[in-house]
Amino acid sequence: MNALCVVWTLGAIAWATVAVLTPAGDDPKEAVERKAGMHHDQHQPAGRYYIPTYAKVEKDGTAVLRYEVGNSQDSSVKDFLRTYDIAAEPKRTGPSDVTYSDRFDDVRRTFTVTYNPSPEPGGYEYARITVRARGTDAS
C-alpha cells in the first residue's frame, strides 16, 4: 500500500511539474490574431500593439478582428497602419469608410476603417478598424 502511495505521489509531482513548465498556448482571441497575421509576436519591431475588441473565426475560415483607435499620437489610424506594416494604398468605399488590402505571408487581409466624425472641423473622435483575413490557397 505504501508503494502505491509513493507511485501516486511521484506521478502527481511529475504531472504538476509538466503543467507548470509547459508554456500556455494562445488564448482564443490571440489565436484569431495569429491567423490574421495581427498577433504582436508577428510584428515585434513595432514594439507595441493594439488589442482587438472583437475576434472570431467565421464558418468559412475567415478571421475577423475589430479594433477601436483614437485620434491622438498614441492611438491613431496612422499608428495602427505603421504598427502592423500596412503599406497598401487606401481606397475610399464610403463617406466615412476607407479600405486597405494586403498580404501577410500566406494571408490575404482587408482592413476597413470607419471614421466616427467629430464635431470639430476636419477631425474624428475615433475610428473602428475591421480586419478580415483568410489564408490563400497555394495549390
PDB file of C-alpha atoms in Angstrom:
ATOM      1  CA  MET A   1       0.000   0.000   0.000  1.00  0.00           C
ATOM      2  CA  ASN A   2       2.852   2.397   0.829  1.00  0.00           C
ATOM      3  CA  ALA A   3       4.474   1.675  -2.541  1.00  0.00           C
ATOM      4  CA  LEU A   4       1.210   2.581  -4.273  1.00  0.00           C
ATOM      5  CA  CYS A   5       1.064   5.892  -2.381  1.00  0.00           C
ATOM      6  CA  VAL A   6       4.671   6.665  -3.332  1.00  0.00           C
ATOM      7  CA  VAL A   7       3.992   5.916  -7.017  1.00  0.00           C
ATOM      8  CA  TRP A   8       0.824   8.021  -6.963  1.00  0.00           C
ATOM      9  CA  THR A   9       2.642  10.918  -5.234  1.00  0.00           C
ATOM     10  CA  LEU A  10       5.546  10.801  -7.711  1.00  0.00           C
ATOM     11  CA  GLY A  11       3.071  10.743 -10.600  1.00  0.00           C
ATOM     12  CA  ALA A  12       1.238  13.777  -9.208  1.00  0.00           C
ATOM     13  CA  ILE A  13       4.525  15.649  -8.759  1.00  0.00           C
ATOM     14  CA  ALA A  14       5.602  14.814 -12.327  1.00  0.00           C
ATOM     15  CA  TRP A  15       2.224  15.935 -13.728  1.00  0.00           C
ATOM     16  CA  ALA A  16       2.363  19.200 -11.748  1.00  0.00           C
ATOM     17  CA  THR A  17       5.925  19.867 -12.932  1.00  0.00           C
ATOM     18  CA  VAL A  18       4.979  19.358 -16.580  1.00  0.00           C
ATOM     19  CA  ALA A  19       1.858  21.515 -16.176  1.00  0.00           C
ATOM     20  CA  VAL A  20       3.818  24.365 -14.586  1.00  0.00           C
ATOM     21  CA  LEU A  21       6.769  24.270 -17.006  1.00  0.00           C
ATOM     22  CA  THR A  22       4.751  23.888 -20.229  1.00  0.00           C
ATOM     23  CA  PRO A  23       4.104  27.311 -21.756  1.00  0.00           C
ATOM     24  CA  ALA A  24       0.470  28.207 -22.163  1.00  0.00           C
ATOM     25  CA  GLY A  25      -0.795  28.418 -25.731  1.00  0.00           C
ATOM     26  CA  ASP A  26      -2.620  31.317 -27.264  1.00  0.00           C
ATOM     27  CA  ASP A  27      -5.965  32.207 -25.776  1.00  0.00           C
ATOM     28  CA  PRO A  28      -8.837  32.146 -28.311  1.00  0.00           C
ATOM     29  CA  LYS A  29      -8.514  35.862 -29.157  1.00  0.00           C
ATOM     30  CA  GLU A  30      -4.755  35.525 -29.722  1.00  0.00           C
ATOM     31  CA  ALA A  31      -5.317  32.509 -31.974  1.00  0.00           C
ATOM     32  CA  VAL A  32      -7.582  34.625 -34.199  1.00  0.00           C
ATOM     33  CA  GLU A  33      -4.992  37.439 -34.194  1.00  0.00           C
ATOM     34  CA  ARG A  34      -2.266  34.988 -35.231  1.00  0.00           C
ATOM     35  CA  LYS A  35      -4.454  33.527 -38.005  1.00  0.00           C
ATOM     36  CA  ALA A  36      -4.991  37.053 -39.361  1.00  0.00           C
ATOM     37  CA  GLY A  37      -1.302  37.995 -39.147  1.00  0.00           C
ATOM     38  CA  MET A  38      -2.102  40.564 -36.449  1.00  0.00           C
ATOM     39  CA  HIS A  39      -0.527  38.949 -33.355  1.00  0.00           C
ATOM     40  CA  HIS A  40       2.065  41.109 -31.595  1.00  0.00           C
ATOM     41  CA  ASP A  41       4.699  38.348 -31.941  1.00  0.00           C
ATOM     42  CA  GLN A  42       4.365  38.712 -35.715  1.00  0.00           C
ATOM     43  CA  HIS A  43       5.219  42.438 -35.568  1.00  0.00           C
ATOM     44  CA  GLN A  44       7.923  42.716 -32.891  1.00  0.00           C
ATOM     45  CA  PRO A  45       9.884  45.622 -34.399  1.00  0.00           C
ATOM     46  CA  ALA A  46       6.855  47.839 -33.761  1.00  0.00           C
ATOM     47  CA  GLY A  47       7.338  47.475 -30.008  1.00  0.00           C
ATOM     48  CA  ARG A  48       3.621  47.940 -29.413  1.00  0.00           C
ATOM     49  CA  TYR A  49       0.287  46.504 -30.445  1.00  0.00           C
ATOM     50  CA  TYR A  50      -3.446  47.091 -30.349  1.00  0.00           C
ATOM     51  CA  ILE A  51      -5.892  44.806 -28.552  1.00  0.00           C
ATOM     52  CA  PRO A  52      -8.953  43.814 -30.562  1.00  0.00           C
ATOM     53  CA  THR A  53     -12.404  44.482 -29.133  1.00  0.00           C
ATOM     54  CA  TYR A  54     -13.759  41.533 -31.141  1.00  0.00           C
ATOM     55  CA  ALA A  55     -12.100  38.404 -32.512  1.00  0.00           C
ATOM     56  CA  LYS A  56     -13.791  35.459 -34.183  1.00  0.00           C
ATOM     57  CA  VAL A  57     -13.231  32.921 -36.944  1.00  0.00           C
ATOM     58  CA  GLU A  58     -16.263  32.617 -39.196  1.00  0.00           C
ATOM     59  CA  LYS A  59     -17.596  29.307 -40.535  1.00  0.00           C
ATOM     60  CA  ASP A  60     -15.779  29.814 -43.845  1.00  0.00           C
ATOM     61  CA  GLY A  61     -12.432  30.206 -42.013  1.00  0.00           C
ATOM     62  CA  THR A  62     -12.205  33.986 -42.292  1.00  0.00           C
ATOM     63  CA  ALA A  63     -10.650  35.615 -39.233  1.00  0.00           C
ATOM     64  CA  VAL A  64     -12.461  38.804 -38.218  1.00  0.00           C
ATOM     65  CA  LEU A  65     -10.980  41.318 -35.771  1.00  0.00           C
ATOM     66  CA  ARG A  66     -12.243  44.739 -34.711  1.00  0.00           C
ATOM     67  CA  TYR A  67     -10.198  47.499 -33.148  1.00  0.00           C
ATOM     68  CA  GLU A  68     -11.033  50.989 -31.941  1.00  0.00           C
ATOM     69  CA  VAL A  69      -8.361  53.639 -32.294  1.00  0.00           C
ATOM     70  CA  GLY A  70      -8.435  57.231 -31.182  1.00  0.00           C
ATOM     71  CA  ASN A  71      -7.408  60.461 -32.816  1.00  0.00           C
ATOM     72  CA  SER A  72      -4.188  61.100 -30.920  1.00  0.00           C
ATOM     73  CA  GLN A  73      -0.477  60.482 -31.224  1.00  0.00           C
ATOM     74  CA  ASP A  74      -0.660  57.314 -29.095  1.00  0.00           C
ATOM     75  CA  SER A  75      -3.698  55.787 -30.791  1.00  0.00           C
ATOM     76  CA  SER A  76      -4.497  56.636 -34.378  1.00  0.00           C
ATOM     77  CA  VAL A  77      -5.174  55.043 -37.738  1.00  0.00           C
ATOM     78  CA  LYS A  78      -1.713  56.145 -38.909  1.00  0.00           C
ATOM     79  CA  ASP A  79      -0.053  54.482 -35.897  1.00  0.00           C
ATOM     80  CA  PHE A  80      -2.144  51.322 -36.374  1.00  0.00           C
ATOM     81  CA  LEU A  81      -1.073  51.060 -40.031  1.00  0.00           C
ATOM     82  CA  ARG A  82       2.580  51.612 -39.065  1.00  0.00           C
ATOM     83  CA  THR A  83       2.416  49.114 -36.200  1.00  0.00           C
ATOM     84  CA  TYR A  84       1.156  46.325 -38.459  1.00  0.00           C
ATOM     85  CA  ASP A  85       3.285  47.194 -41.525  1.00  0.00           C
ATOM     86  CA  ILE A  86       0.274  48.041 -43.701  1.00  0.00           C
ATOM     87  CA  ALA A  87       1.603  49.964 -46.676  1.00  0.00           C
ATOM     88  CA  ALA A  88      -1.287  49.421 -49.106  1.00  0.00           C
ATOM     89  CA  GLU A  89      -2.888  52.396 -50.798  1.00  0.00           C
ATOM     90  CA  PRO A  90      -6.253  53.359 -49.304  1.00  0.00           C
ATOM     91  CA  LYS A  91      -9.444  53.050 -51.312  1.00  0.00           C
ATOM     92  CA  ARG A  92     -12.430  55.171 -50.273  1.00  0.00           C
ATOM     93  CA  THR A  93     -15.500  52.929 -50.082  1.00  0.00           C
ATOM     94  CA  GLY A  94     -17.974  55.323 -48.475  1.00  0.00           C
ATOM     95  CA  PRO A  95     -18.294  58.795 -46.968  1.00  0.00           C
ATOM     96  CA  SER A  96     -16.521  57.709 -43.784  1.00  0.00           C
ATOM     97  CA  ASP A  97     -15.012  54.354 -44.871  1.00  0.00           C
ATOM     98  CA  VAL A  98     -11.563  53.610 -46.254  1.00  0.00           C
ATOM     99  CA  THR A  99     -10.312  50.139 -47.202  1.00  0.00           C
ATOM    100  CA  TYR A 100      -6.771  48.762 -47.405  1.00  0.00           C
ATOM    101  CA  SER A 101      -5.891  45.317 -48.789  1.00  0.00           C
ATOM    102  CA  ASP A 102      -2.603  43.476 -48.396  1.00  0.00           C
ATOM    103  CA  ARG A 103      -0.946  40.126 -47.843  1.00  0.00           C
ATOM    104  CA  PHE A 104       0.935  38.978 -44.781  1.00  0.00           C
ATOM    105  CA  ASP A 105       2.784  35.729 -45.510  1.00  0.00           C
ATOM    106  CA  ASP A 106       0.032  33.492 -46.947  1.00  0.00           C
ATOM    107  CA  VAL A 107      -2.843  35.559 -45.531  1.00  0.00           C
ATOM    108  CA  ARG A 108      -4.925  37.995 -47.585  1.00  0.00           C
ATOM    109  CA  ARG A 109      -6.135  40.828 -45.335  1.00  0.00           C
ATOM    110  CA  THR A 110      -8.706  43.570 -45.853  1.00  0.00           C
ATOM    111  CA  PHE A 111      -8.832  46.481 -43.413  1.00  0.00           C
ATOM    112  CA  THR A 112     -11.939  48.646 -43.343  1.00  0.00           C
ATOM    113  CA  VAL A 113     -11.524  51.885 -41.410  1.00  0.00           C
ATOM    114  CA  THR A 114     -14.773  53.575 -40.402  1.00  0.00           C
ATOM    115  CA  TYR A 115     -14.289  57.067 -39.025  1.00  0.00           C
ATOM    116  CA  ASN A 116     -16.655  58.480 -36.400  1.00  0.00           C
ATOM    117  CA  PRO A 117     -16.929  62.176 -37.303  1.00  0.00           C
ATOM    118  CA  SER A 118     -16.040  64.751 -34.693  1.00  0.00           C
ATOM    119  CA  PRO A 119     -17.935  67.984 -34.137  1.00  0.00           C
ATOM    120  CA  GLU A 120     -14.574  69.670 -34.774  1.00  0.00           C
ATOM    121  CA  PRO A 121     -13.952  70.523 -38.443  1.00  0.00           C
ATOM    122  CA  GLY A 122     -11.761  68.028 -40.288  1.00  0.00           C
ATOM    123  CA  GLY A 123     -11.351  65.642 -37.375  1.00  0.00           C
ATOM    124  CA  TYR A 124     -12.770  62.439 -35.986  1.00  0.00           C
ATOM    125  CA  GLU A 125     -13.328  61.162 -32.464  1.00  0.00           C
ATOM    126  CA  TYR A 126     -12.269  57.584 -33.070  1.00  0.00           C
ATOM    127  CA  ALA A 127     -12.158  55.029 -35.850  1.00  0.00           C
ATOM    128  CA  ARG A 128     -13.268  51.414 -35.897  1.00  0.00           C
ATOM    129  CA  ILE A 129     -10.967  49.142 -37.876  1.00  0.00           C
ATOM    130  CA  THR A 130     -12.350  45.805 -39.044  1.00  0.00           C
ATOM    131  CA  VAL A 131      -9.835  43.247 -40.274  1.00  0.00           C
ATOM    132  CA  ARG A 132     -10.978  40.315 -42.402  1.00  0.00           C
ATOM    133  CA  ALA A 133      -8.232  37.805 -43.152  1.00  0.00           C
ATOM    134  CA  ARG A 134      -8.145  34.493 -44.914  1.00  0.00           C
ATOM    135  CA  GLY A 135      -5.344  32.189 -45.979  1.00  0.00           C
ATOM    136  CA  THR A 136      -4.594  31.955 -49.666  1.00  0.00           C
ATOM    137  CA  ASP A 137      -4.600  28.580 -51.387  1.00  0.00           C
ATOM    138  CA  ALA A 138      -1.127  27.719 -52.604  1.00  0.00           C
ATOM    139  CA  SER A 139      -2.359  24.821 -54.747  1.00  0.00           C
TER     140      SER A 139
END
